[in-house]
Short mmCIF file of C-alpha atoms and ligand atoms in Angstrom, two decimals:
data_model
loop_
_atom_site.label_atom_id
_atom_site.label_comp_id
_atom_site.label_asym_id
_atom_site.label_seq_id
_atom_site.Cartn_x
_atom_site.Cartn_y
_atom_site.Cartn_z
CA MET A 1 -33.46 3.67 10.12
CA GLU A 2 -35.69 2.84 7.11
CA MET A 3 -33.72 2.27 3.95
CA ASP A 4 -34.97 1.75 0.44
CA ILE A 5 -32.98 -1.33 -0.44
CA HIS A 6 -33.70 -0.89 -4.16
CA SER A 7 -31.90 2.43 -4.25
CA ARG A 8 -28.81 1.20 -2.42
CA GLN A 9 -25.91 0.27 -4.63
CA GLN A 10 -23.63 -2.58 -3.74
CA VAL A 11 -20.08 -1.32 -3.68
CA ALA A 12 -16.73 -2.81 -2.76
CA ARG A 13 -15.30 -1.18 0.36
CA ALA A 14 -11.64 -0.63 1.19
CA LEU A 15 -10.02 0.73 4.33
CA THR A 16 -6.60 2.33 4.54
CA ILE A 17 -4.80 2.46 7.89
CA ALA A 18 -2.00 4.96 7.26
CA GLY A 19 -0.54 8.40 7.81
CA SER A 20 -1.91 11.65 6.45
CA ASP A 21 0.21 13.51 3.86
CA SER A 22 -0.89 17.15 3.89
CA GLY A 23 0.60 17.52 0.39
CA GLY A 24 -1.89 14.99 -0.97
CA GLY A 25 0.53 12.80 -2.94
CA ALA A 26 1.18 9.89 -0.54
CA GLY A 27 -0.38 8.26 2.53
CA ILE A 28 -4.13 8.37 3.20
CA GLN A 29 -4.73 10.96 0.49
CA ALA A 30 -3.08 8.86 -2.26
CA ASP A 31 -4.95 5.78 -1.06
CA LEU A 32 -8.39 7.40 -1.11
CA LYS A 33 -7.81 8.95 -4.54
CA THR A 34 -6.74 5.56 -5.87
CA PHE A 35 -9.72 3.72 -4.35
CA GLN A 36 -12.05 6.26 -5.91
CA GLU A 37 -10.45 5.94 -9.36
CA LEU A 38 -10.78 2.16 -9.21
CA GLY A 39 -14.46 2.18 -8.28
CA VAL A 40 -14.11 1.30 -4.62
CA TYR A 41 -15.65 3.07 -1.61
CA GLY A 42 -12.69 4.36 0.44
CA MET A 43 -12.42 4.69 4.22
CA SER A 44 -9.53 5.66 6.48
CA ALA A 45 -8.03 5.18 9.92
CA ILE A 46 -5.27 7.76 10.41
CA THR A 47 -2.19 6.66 12.37
CA ALA A 48 -0.22 9.89 12.23
CA VAL A 49 -0.56 13.36 10.81
CA THR A 50 2.43 14.60 8.82
CA ALA A 51 3.17 18.13 7.72
CA GLN A 52 4.53 17.30 4.30
CA ASN A 53 4.84 18.59 0.75
CA THR A 54 6.89 17.86 -2.37
CA LEU A 55 10.02 19.12 -0.58
CA GLY A 56 9.82 16.62 2.28
CA VAL A 57 8.34 15.87 5.70
CA GLN A 58 8.46 18.83 8.08
CA ALA A 59 6.77 17.19 11.10
CA VAL A 60 5.20 13.93 12.28
CA TYR A 61 2.42 13.77 14.91
CA PRO A 62 1.51 10.16 15.72
CA LEU A 63 -1.96 9.45 17.13
CA SER A 64 -2.50 7.25 20.18
CA PRO A 65 -3.11 3.54 19.52
CA ASP A 66 -6.61 4.04 21.02
CA ALA A 67 -7.45 6.70 18.46
CA VAL A 68 -6.39 4.33 15.67
CA ILE A 69 -8.41 1.44 17.13
CA GLN A 70 -11.54 3.58 17.49
CA GLN A 71 -11.41 4.62 13.84
CA ILE A 72 -11.02 1.00 12.72
CA HIS A 73 -13.89 -0.17 14.91
CA ALA A 74 -16.13 2.70 13.78
CA VAL A 75 -15.72 1.49 10.21
CA GLY A 76 -15.70 -2.25 10.89
CA ASP A 77 -18.71 -2.26 13.24
CA ASP A 78 -20.98 -0.35 10.89
CA ILE A 79 -19.88 -0.14 7.27
CA GLY A 80 -17.81 -3.27 6.72
CA VAL A 81 -14.54 -3.79 4.90
CA ASP A 82 -13.83 -6.00 1.85
CA ALA A 83 -10.08 -5.30 1.82
CA VAL A 84 -7.71 -3.33 4.03
CA LYS A 85 -4.24 -1.89 3.53
CA THR A 86 -1.72 -0.52 5.97
CA GLY A 87 0.84 2.17 5.21
CA MET A 88 2.72 4.32 7.73
CA LEU A 89 2.21 2.68 11.15
CA PHE A 90 5.02 4.53 12.99
CA SER A 91 5.31 2.59 16.27
CA SER A 92 5.16 -0.95 17.63
CA GLU A 93 2.20 0.10 19.83
CA ILE A 94 0.17 1.10 16.77
CA ILE A 95 1.20 -2.10 14.93
CA LEU A 96 0.05 -4.28 17.84
CA ALA A 97 -3.26 -2.40 18.04
CA VAL A 98 -3.84 -2.74 14.27
CA ALA A 99 -2.98 -6.46 14.31
CA GLU A 100 -5.44 -6.98 17.14
CA ALA A 101 -8.22 -5.17 15.26
CA ILE A 102 -7.59 -7.14 12.04
CA ARG A 103 -7.80 -10.33 14.06
CA HIS A 104 -10.97 -9.14 15.82
CA PHE A 105 -12.79 -8.55 12.52
CA GLY A 106 -11.33 -11.63 10.86
CA TRP A 107 -10.21 -9.64 7.80
CA THR A 108 -8.20 -11.72 5.35
CA LYS A 109 -7.66 -9.42 2.35
CA VAL A 110 -4.91 -7.54 4.14
CA VAL A 111 -2.25 -5.64 2.17
CA VAL A 112 0.75 -4.47 4.20
CA ASP A 113 2.92 -1.79 2.62
CA PRO A 114 5.81 -1.73 5.12
CA VAL A 115 6.48 2.01 4.87
CA MET A 116 9.70 2.92 6.71
CA VAL A 117 11.21 6.15 5.41
CA ALA A 118 9.93 8.88 3.12
CA LYS A 119 11.88 9.46 -0.11
CA GLY A 120 13.51 12.52 1.55
CA GLY A 121 14.70 10.37 4.49
CA ALA A 122 12.13 11.17 7.23
CA VAL A 123 11.45 8.25 9.57
CA LEU A 124 7.89 6.90 9.20
CA LEU A 125 8.47 3.69 11.21
CA GLN A 126 10.56 3.56 14.37
CA GLU A 127 13.38 1.05 14.08
CA GLU A 128 12.28 -0.95 17.09
CA ALA A 129 8.87 -1.47 15.43
CA ILE A 130 10.26 -3.71 12.67
CA ARG A 131 10.01 -6.75 14.92
CA ALA A 132 6.34 -6.09 15.71
CA LEU A 133 5.69 -5.80 11.98
CA THR A 134 7.29 -9.13 11.09
CA GLY A 135 6.09 -10.94 14.22
CA LYS A 136 2.52 -9.65 14.63
CA LEU A 137 1.34 -8.19 11.33
CA LEU A 138 2.90 -10.40 8.65
CA PRO A 139 1.18 -13.54 10.00
CA LEU A 140 -2.17 -11.80 9.19
CA THR A 141 -1.05 -10.52 5.79
CA ALA A 142 -2.32 -11.54 2.35
CA VAL A 143 0.19 -9.44 0.40
CA VAL A 144 3.25 -7.57 1.70
CA THR A 145 4.71 -5.01 -0.71
CA PRO A 146 8.22 -3.88 0.33
CA ASN A 147 10.54 -1.88 -1.87
CA ILE A 148 14.12 -3.17 -1.94
CA PRO A 149 15.46 -1.22 1.10
CA GLU A 150 12.37 -2.27 3.12
CA ALA A 151 12.85 -5.92 2.14
CA GLU A 152 16.47 -5.63 3.31
CA GLN A 153 15.42 -4.13 6.66
CA LEU A 154 12.68 -6.73 7.24
CA THR A 155 14.96 -9.67 6.47
CA GLY A 156 18.22 -8.24 7.78
CA SER A 157 20.14 -9.13 4.62
CA SER A 158 21.25 -7.11 1.63
CA ILE A 159 19.77 -7.56 -1.84
CA ARG A 160 22.21 -7.37 -4.76
CA GLY A 161 20.60 -9.44 -7.49
CA LYS A 162 17.69 -11.64 -8.45
CA ALA A 163 18.72 -14.57 -6.24
CA ASP A 164 18.86 -12.26 -3.18
CA LYS A 165 15.41 -10.90 -4.04
CA GLU A 166 13.99 -14.41 -4.25
CA GLU A 167 15.61 -15.36 -0.95
CA ALA A 168 14.15 -12.24 0.72
CA ALA A 169 10.69 -13.10 -0.66
CA ARG A 170 10.97 -16.62 0.79
CA ARG A 171 11.97 -15.18 4.16
CA LEU A 172 9.03 -12.74 4.16
CA ALA A 173 6.65 -15.58 3.29
CA GLY A 174 8.23 -17.45 6.20
CA PHE A 175 6.92 -14.73 8.56
CA GLY A 176 3.40 -15.64 7.41
CA ALA A 177 2.61 -13.35 4.44
CA ARG A 178 0.72 -15.42 1.85
CA TYR A 179 2.05 -13.37 -1.09
CA VAL A 180 5.12 -11.16 -1.33
CA ILE A 181 5.71 -8.43 -3.91
CA ILE A 182 9.22 -6.96 -3.91
CA LYS A 183 8.97 -3.74 -5.91
CA GLY A 184 11.73 -2.70 -8.28
CA GLY A 185 11.36 1.09 -8.19
CA HIS A 186 14.71 1.42 -6.37
CA ASP A 187 16.54 -0.94 -8.76
CA GLU A 188 18.41 0.13 -11.86
CA GLY A 189 17.82 -0.78 -15.48
CA ALA A 190 15.53 0.14 -18.33
CA GLU A 191 12.58 -1.59 -16.70
CA ALA A 192 11.03 -1.37 -13.22
CA VAL A 193 10.48 -5.04 -12.39
CA ASP A 194 8.25 -6.17 -9.50
CA LEU A 195 8.64 -9.73 -8.23
CA LEU A 196 5.59 -11.70 -7.01
CA PHE A 197 6.02 -14.79 -4.82
CA ASP A 198 2.97 -16.92 -3.97
CA GLY A 199 4.76 -19.23 -1.55
CA ARG A 200 5.81 -21.58 -4.38
CA TYR A 201 6.37 -19.75 -7.64
CA PHE A 202 7.89 -16.47 -8.73
CA THR A 203 6.33 -14.18 -11.35
CA GLU A 204 7.98 -11.00 -12.64
CA LEU A 205 6.03 -8.00 -13.83
CA ALA A 206 8.01 -5.38 -15.75
CA GLY A 207 7.16 -1.87 -16.88
CA LYS A 208 9.22 0.75 -18.71
CA ARG A 209 11.26 2.73 -16.17
CA ILE A 210 10.34 6.39 -16.48
CA ALA A 211 13.01 9.02 -15.85
CA THR A 212 11.03 11.47 -13.76
CA GLY A 213 10.92 13.53 -10.59
CA HIS A 214 7.28 12.56 -10.03
CA THR A 215 7.66 9.58 -7.73
CA HIS A 216 6.20 10.94 -4.49
CA GLY A 217 3.73 8.34 -3.22
CA THR A 218 4.37 5.62 -5.82
CA GLY A 219 4.46 2.86 -3.18
CA CYS A 220 1.27 4.04 -1.45
CA THR A 221 -0.55 4.35 -4.75
CA PHE A 222 0.55 0.92 -5.98
CA SER A 223 -0.52 -0.86 -2.78
CA ALA A 224 -3.83 1.05 -2.70
CA ALA A 225 -4.57 -0.03 -6.29
CA LEU A 226 -3.76 -3.61 -5.33
CA THR A 227 -6.14 -3.34 -2.34
CA ALA A 228 -8.90 -1.91 -4.54
CA GLY A 229 -8.59 -4.89 -6.88
CA LEU A 230 -8.79 -7.36 -4.00
CA ALA A 231 -11.84 -5.51 -2.61
CA ARG A 232 -13.57 -5.95 -5.99
CA GLY A 233 -12.82 -9.67 -5.89
CA LEU A 234 -9.76 -9.95 -8.15
CA GLU A 235 -7.14 -12.61 -7.45
CA VAL A 236 -3.77 -11.32 -6.24
CA GLU A 237 -1.98 -11.64 -9.60
CA SER A 238 -4.76 -9.85 -11.53
CA ALA A 239 -4.94 -7.13 -8.87
CA MET A 240 -1.16 -6.72 -9.13
CA ARG A 241 -1.32 -6.36 -12.94
CA GLU A 242 -4.00 -3.69 -12.62
CA ALA A 243 -1.99 -1.91 -9.89
CA LYS A 244 1.13 -1.94 -12.07
CA ALA A 245 -0.79 -0.45 -15.02
CA PHE A 246 -2.31 2.14 -12.68
CA ILE A 247 1.04 3.28 -11.22
CA GLN A 248 2.72 3.22 -14.65
CA ALA A 249 0.11 5.63 -16.04
CA ALA A 250 0.22 7.76 -12.87
CA ILE A 251 4.04 8.13 -13.03
CA GLU A 252 4.09 8.78 -16.79
CA ASP A 253 1.59 11.61 -16.34
CA GLY A 254 3.09 13.08 -13.12
CA ILE A 255 1.72 16.42 -11.95
CA LYS A 256 3.95 19.47 -12.14
CA ILE A 257 3.25 21.07 -8.78
CA GLY A 258 5.50 22.05 -5.88
CA GLY A 259 9.22 22.74 -5.88
CA GLY A 260 10.43 19.20 -5.11
CA ARG A 261 9.51 15.59 -5.86
CA GLY A 262 6.09 15.86 -7.46
CA PRO A 263 3.13 13.53 -6.98
CA THR A 264 1.88 10.97 -9.45
CA ASN A 265 -1.32 11.54 -11.37
CA HIS A 266 -4.10 9.43 -9.91
CA TRP A 267 -6.57 10.06 -12.70
CA ALA A 268 -4.19 9.19 -15.58
CA PHE A 269 -5.17 5.51 -15.64
CA GLN A 270 -8.90 6.13 -16.12
CA ARG A 271 -8.28 8.96 -18.56
CA SER A 272 -6.16 6.63 -20.71
CA ARG A 273 -9.21 4.34 -20.99
CA LEU A 274 -11.70 6.99 -22.07
CA PRO A 275 -12.70 7.01 -25.74
CA ARG A 276 -10.87 9.76 -27.63
N1 ATP B 301 10.66 5.47 -12.31
C1 ATP B 301 9.74 4.51 -12.40
N2 ATP B 301 9.24 4.10 -13.58
C2 ATP B 301 8.29 3.14 -13.67
N3 ATP B 301 7.80 2.50 -12.61
C3 ATP B 301 8.25 2.83 -11.39
C4 ATP B 301 9.24 3.85 -11.20
N4 ATP B 301 9.49 3.99 -9.87
C5 ATP B 301 8.68 3.10 -9.25
N5 ATP B 301 7.95 2.40 -10.16
C6 ATP B 301 6.93 1.39 -9.86
O1 ATP B 301 6.09 1.97 -8.87
C7 ATP B 301 5.68 0.99 -7.92
C8 ATP B 301 6.15 1.43 -6.54
O2 ATP B 301 7.53 1.08 -6.42
P1 ATP B 301 8.60 1.80 -5.50
O3 ATP B 301 9.75 0.86 -5.42
O4 ATP B 301 8.85 3.17 -6.03
O5 ATP B 301 7.82 1.93 -4.16
P2 ATP B 301 8.23 2.70 -2.86
O6 ATP B 301 9.70 2.94 -2.84
O7 ATP B 301 7.64 1.93 -1.74
O8 ATP B 301 7.49 4.08 -2.98
P3 ATP B 301 7.39 5.19 -1.79
O9 ATP B 301 8.73 5.82 -1.70
O10 ATP B 301 6.32 6.09 -2.30
O11 ATP B 301 7.03 4.46 -0.54
C9 ATP B 301 6.27 -0.33 -8.42
O12 ATP B 301 5.33 -0.98 -9.23
C10 ATP B 301 7.48 0.12 -9.23
O13 ATP B 301 7.86 -0.84 -10.20
C1 HMH B 302 2.09 9.73 5.32
C2 HMH B 302 3.05 9.09 4.39
N1 HMH B 302 2.95 7.76 4.17
C3 HMH B 302 3.81 7.14 3.33
C4 HMH B 302 4.80 7.85 2.68
C5 HMH B 302 5.78 7.13 1.78
O1 HMH B 302 5.73 7.58 0.49
C6 HMH B 302 4.87 9.25 2.93
N2 HMH B 302 5.82 10.03 2.32
N3 HMH B 302 3.99 9.83 3.79
#
């Protein structure tokens, strides 16, 4: 096809491989909204369809590994991907298929958000799949972003304080992830502190903890913002700082919809930067 190259804009491209949240606050929907807000062209490969809203997850319909692979190849063969993130992967079969595709395309800016359970308790990753995640996906990972319970599950040890967090980060790096971010949303204290480990040094990033019911999709949104930064060429620490500012604004300005745990506000970050 003839294309006028002068009219084509160069744009950073990001792919999310994750589950669909019909309620629009988490999963694929949160990722695409976040990519858009951060100036990145968003694409998706859906791993599972959930029937979900602010009250919880009512049903989960996983897709076949082949369906996931075909979506990834459709995007990778034609459009190209500057950075990719994974969210809900559900089964070891899907994890193996995704790892194979990442290897096939040689993608290196790979963010793995090891989603395991929804905030209401629904299972988004089968227990037996944890080994596939650590063994097959983490060796291909640039940044893994567990919350505290996920870091405990992945390492098999409990996290009580800062020393335990650092030990868990070392263990996750030992599986092959180049950077580890252990998120502090599930901690206590006046600040939500995220811990970055680059394989040698630790850096803490703190934000004011907001007392709110609007935390549906915080993890998805944070890792999507991180992925958008990497797609645009930011280094991991800069992308993390931008992602933290993005999620902070999105939580502070949570949207009052639904009867349960409300979503964050994906346009709050850009709005806060507009001239008044
Ligand atoms: N109440 C809060 N106030 C401020 N920041 C928060 C709050 N809760 C979470 N965060 C921040 O949001 C980001 C996501 O962290 P969190 O630990 O909530 O992820 P998660 O548990 O994986 O989310 P999800 O349940 O959506 O998967 C982190 O940067 C964390 O510090
Ligand atoms: C589809 C999906 N992915 C991730 C999460 C975790 O927030 C969720 N609730 N739903």
